């Protein structure tokens, strides 16, 4: 349809038909974008414990549980990797040496029967318990004073210093109430 055809239709009183049509298309497209942003582009795996998203781009750092024979691999309990959500949608890449040793790596600090406690390289002050709950493994920690299953972390990178962090938010689900819990860490 040409612009002149559209103008002619509008001039003939067809506004009542076209405007709702345009609005419907616009709302449908917006709903699809929102759904893709919150769900479809997380590239979830059955082993996913949590991920880190950052304010500087849409890429994710993903933390999946490593299993050997259905049990937790205590030597390497986590598989940590990037998921590209910008240039090469869905492409997975491992961490480089610097990322693993200085920012997104982890350290096992305690081993249990079929669980282990880890700390993240960038924030060794908080412990994360990797354990089985029902049919799947989860990552438990304390969020806003409540025991919770960690879902994701959001890192707000400083606008003035790309190596600086303004805050980190932990998002999870409280174990007792199943309510969403959020804690912002600024130090």
GROMACS .gro file of C-alpha atoms in nm:
model
  187
    1UNK     CA    1   0.000   0.000   0.000
    2UNK     CA    2   0.137   0.340  -0.099
    3UNK     CA    3   0.129   0.645   0.125
    4UNK     CA    4  -0.121   0.812  -0.108
    5UNK     CA    5  -0.352   0.510  -0.079
    6UNK     CA    6  -0.329   0.527   0.299
    7UNK     CA    7  -0.407   0.899   0.295
    8UNK     CA    8  -0.706   0.841   0.068
    9UNK     CA    9  -0.842   0.571   0.305
   10UNK     CA   10  -0.799   0.797   0.604
   11UNK     CA   11  -0.964   1.084   0.418
   12UNK     CA   12  -1.263   0.862   0.335
   13UNK     CA   13  -1.346   0.808   0.700
   14UNK     CA   14  -1.174   0.471   0.743
   15UNK     CA   15  -0.992   0.591   1.054
   16UNK     CA   16  -1.215   0.386   1.279
   17UNK     CA   17  -1.089   0.067   1.114
   18UNK     CA   18  -0.722   0.150   1.057
   19UNK     CA   19  -0.632   0.308   1.390
   20UNK     CA   20  -0.735   0.001   1.596
   21UNK     CA   21  -0.549  -0.215   1.342
   22UNK     CA   22  -0.229  -0.011   1.384
   23UNK     CA   23  -0.266  -0.010   1.763
   24UNK     CA   24  -0.318  -0.387   1.773
   25UNK     CA   25  -0.007  -0.449   1.563
   26UNK     CA   26   0.195  -0.208   1.776
   27UNK     CA   27   0.082  -0.368   2.105
   28UNK     CA   28   0.140  -0.721   1.971
   29UNK     CA   29   0.495  -0.631   1.861
   30UNK     CA   30   0.565  -0.469   2.199
   31UNK     CA   31   0.439  -0.775   2.384
   32UNK     CA   32   0.663  -1.000   2.175
   33UNK     CA   33   0.966  -0.782   2.250
   34UNK     CA   34   0.893  -0.782   2.624
   35UNK     CA   35   0.846  -1.159   2.632
   36UNK     CA   36   1.169  -1.216   2.439
   37UNK     CA   37   1.358  -0.982   2.672
   38UNK     CA   38   1.247  -1.148   2.996
   39UNK     CA   39   1.219  -1.513   2.896
   40UNK     CA   40   1.314  -1.624   2.548
   41UNK     CA   41   1.661  -1.481   2.535
   42UNK     CA   42   1.794  -1.630   2.858
   43UNK     CA   43   1.895  -1.950   2.674
   44UNK     CA   44   1.807  -2.160   2.977
   45UNK     CA   45   1.952  -2.507   3.024
   46UNK     CA   46   1.828  -2.782   3.259
   47UNK     CA   47   2.150  -2.734   3.458
   48UNK     CA   48   2.121  -2.353   3.497
   49UNK     CA   49   2.158  -2.239   3.857
   50UNK     CA   50   2.177  -1.863   3.799
   51UNK     CA   51   2.317  -1.600   3.567
   52UNK     CA   52   2.471  -1.254   3.587
   53UNK     CA   53   2.336  -0.976   3.368
   54UNK     CA   54   2.507  -0.639   3.340
   55UNK     CA   55   2.398  -0.286   3.257
   56UNK     CA   56   2.657  -0.239   2.981
   57UNK     CA   57   2.509  -0.495   2.740
   58UNK     CA   58   2.259  -0.781   2.715
   59UNK     CA   59   2.512  -1.068   2.731
   60UNK     CA   60   2.489  -1.311   3.021
   61UNK     CA   61   2.742  -1.494   3.235
   62UNK     CA   62   2.577  -1.829   3.309
   63UNK     CA   63   2.645  -2.069   3.595
   64UNK     CA   64   2.533  -2.428   3.531
   65UNK     CA   65   2.574  -2.722   3.766
   66UNK     CA   66   2.822  -2.992   3.658
   67UNK     CA   67   2.703  -3.347   3.723
   68UNK     CA   68   2.885  -3.678   3.697
   69UNK     CA   69   2.659  -3.981   3.703
   70UNK     CA   70   2.371  -3.766   3.830
   71UNK     CA   71   2.574  -3.639   4.127
   72UNK     CA   72   2.750  -3.308   4.181
   73UNK     CA   73   3.104  -3.296   4.042
   74UNK     CA   74   3.289  -3.177   4.353
   75UNK     CA   75   3.612  -3.100   4.167
   76UNK     CA   76   3.439  -2.869   3.919
   77UNK     CA   77   3.082  -2.814   4.041
   78UNK     CA   78   3.007  -2.522   3.808
   79UNK     CA   79   3.033  -2.459   3.437
   80UNK     CA   80   3.066  -2.085   3.378
   81UNK     CA   81   3.031  -1.935   3.031
   82UNK     CA   82   2.907  -1.637   2.831
   83UNK     CA   83   2.585  -1.636   2.629
   84UNK     CA   84   2.585  -1.372   2.358
   85UNK     CA   85   2.251  -1.192   2.328
   86UNK     CA   86   2.362  -0.916   2.094
   87UNK     CA   87   2.580  -0.980   1.786
   88UNK     CA   88   2.571  -1.362   1.765
   89UNK     CA   89   2.247  -1.453   1.943
   90UNK     CA   90   2.278  -1.765   2.157
   91UNK     CA   91   2.648  -1.826   2.093
   92UNK     CA   92   2.827  -1.965   2.400
   93UNK     CA   93   3.187  -1.885   2.490
   94UNK     CA   94   3.406  -1.983   2.782
   95UNK     CA   95   3.563  -1.728   3.013
   96UNK     CA   96   3.913  -1.605   2.941
   97UNK     CA   97   4.186  -1.624   3.206
   98UNK     CA   98   4.129  -1.270   3.336
   99UNK     CA   99   3.750  -1.313   3.357
  100UNK     CA  100   3.786  -1.645   3.541
  101UNK     CA  101   4.057  -1.535   3.786
  102UNK     CA  102   3.947  -1.177   3.854
  103UNK     CA  103   3.572  -1.144   3.801
  104UNK     CA  104   3.340  -1.437   3.718
  105UNK     CA  105   3.525  -1.737   3.856
  106UNK     CA  106   3.446  -1.922   4.178
  107UNK     CA  107   3.619  -2.108   4.459
  108UNK     CA  108   3.494  -2.418   4.640
  109UNK     CA  109   3.520  -2.344   5.013
  110UNK     CA  110   3.335  -2.646   5.156
  111UNK     CA  111   3.224  -2.987   5.030
  112UNK     CA  112   2.923  -3.186   5.150
  113UNK     CA  113   2.782  -3.528   5.065
  114UNK     CA  114   2.613  -3.416   4.742
  115UNK     CA  115   2.658  -3.041   4.782
  116UNK     CA  116   2.928  -2.778   4.802
  117UNK     CA  117   2.966  -2.418   4.908
  118UNK     CA  118   3.133  -2.172   4.674
  119UNK     CA  119   3.225  -1.806   4.672
  120UNK     CA  120   3.241  -1.589   4.362
  121UNK     CA  121   3.578  -1.438   4.277
  122UNK     CA  122   3.449  -1.080   4.261
  123UNK     CA  123   3.262  -1.106   4.592
  124UNK     CA  124   3.413  -1.359   4.830
  125UNK     CA  125   3.209  -1.225   5.126
  126UNK     CA  126   2.893  -1.418   5.032
  127UNK     CA  127   2.864  -1.797   5.028
  128UNK     CA  128   2.653  -1.993   4.782
  129UNK     CA  129   2.538  -2.350   4.855
  130UNK     CA  130   2.499  -2.572   4.550
  131UNK     CA  131   2.260  -2.850   4.653
  132UNK     CA  132   1.976  -3.070   4.536
  133UNK     CA  133   1.616  -2.963   4.607
  134UNK     CA  134   1.364  -3.215   4.486
  135UNK     CA  135   1.445  -3.313   4.129
  136UNK     CA  136   1.699  -3.042   4.051
  137UNK     CA  137   2.005  -2.861   4.178
  138UNK     CA  138   1.977  -2.502   4.299
  139UNK     CA  139   2.202  -2.231   4.438
  140UNK     CA  140   2.100  -2.123   4.789
  141UNK     CA  141   2.218  -1.811   4.966
  142UNK     CA  142   2.090  -1.539   5.196
  143UNK     CA  143   1.911  -1.255   5.018
  144UNK     CA  144   1.785  -0.960   5.222
  145UNK     CA  145   1.820  -1.165   5.541
  146UNK     CA  146   1.617  -1.461   5.407
  147UNK     CA  147   1.736  -1.803   5.293
  148UNK     CA  148   1.661  -1.812   4.922
  149UNK     CA  149   1.725  -1.982   4.590
  150UNK     CA  150   1.935  -1.746   4.377
  151UNK     CA  151   1.788  -1.681   4.030
  152UNK     CA  152   2.019  -1.409   3.897
  153UNK     CA  153   2.249  -1.119   3.980
  154UNK     CA  154   2.231  -0.780   3.812
  155UNK     CA  155   2.547  -0.569   3.800
  156UNK     CA  156   2.511  -0.194   3.746
  157UNK     CA  157   2.840  -0.087   3.592
  158UNK     CA  158   2.958   0.268   3.669
  159UNK     CA  159   2.881   0.522   3.397
  160UNK     CA  160   3.212   0.697   3.466
  161UNK     CA  161   3.439   0.393   3.504
  162UNK     CA  162   3.374   0.076   3.301
  163UNK     CA  163   3.581  -0.122   3.554
  164UNK     CA  164   3.377   0.012   3.846
  165UNK     CA  165   3.048  -0.116   3.984
  166UNK     CA  166   2.776   0.105   4.133
  167UNK     CA  167   2.584  -0.188   4.283
  168UNK     CA  168   2.495  -0.555   4.253
  169UNK     CA  169   2.142  -0.687   4.300
  170UNK     CA  170   2.072  -1.045   4.402
  171UNK     CA  171   1.734  -1.177   4.290
  172UNK     CA  172   1.585  -1.498   4.421
  173UNK     CA  173   1.294  -1.684   4.573
  174UNK     CA  174   1.261  -1.715   4.951
  175UNK     CA  175   1.271  -2.080   5.061
  176UNK     CA  176   1.001  -2.041   5.326
  177UNK     CA  177   0.743  -1.822   5.149
  178UNK     CA  178   0.834  -1.865   4.779
  179UNK     CA  179   0.812  -1.485   4.745
  180UNK     CA  180   1.057  -1.290   4.531
  181UNK     CA  181   1.342  -1.138   4.731
  182UNK     CA  182   1.592  -0.875   4.618
  183UNK     CA  183   1.900  -0.735   4.789
  184UNK     CA  184   2.113  -0.447   4.662
  185UNK     CA  185   2.480  -0.446   4.759
  186UNK     CA  186   2.661  -0.117   4.720
  187UNK     CA  187   2.995  -0.168   4.894
   0.00000   0.00000   0.00000
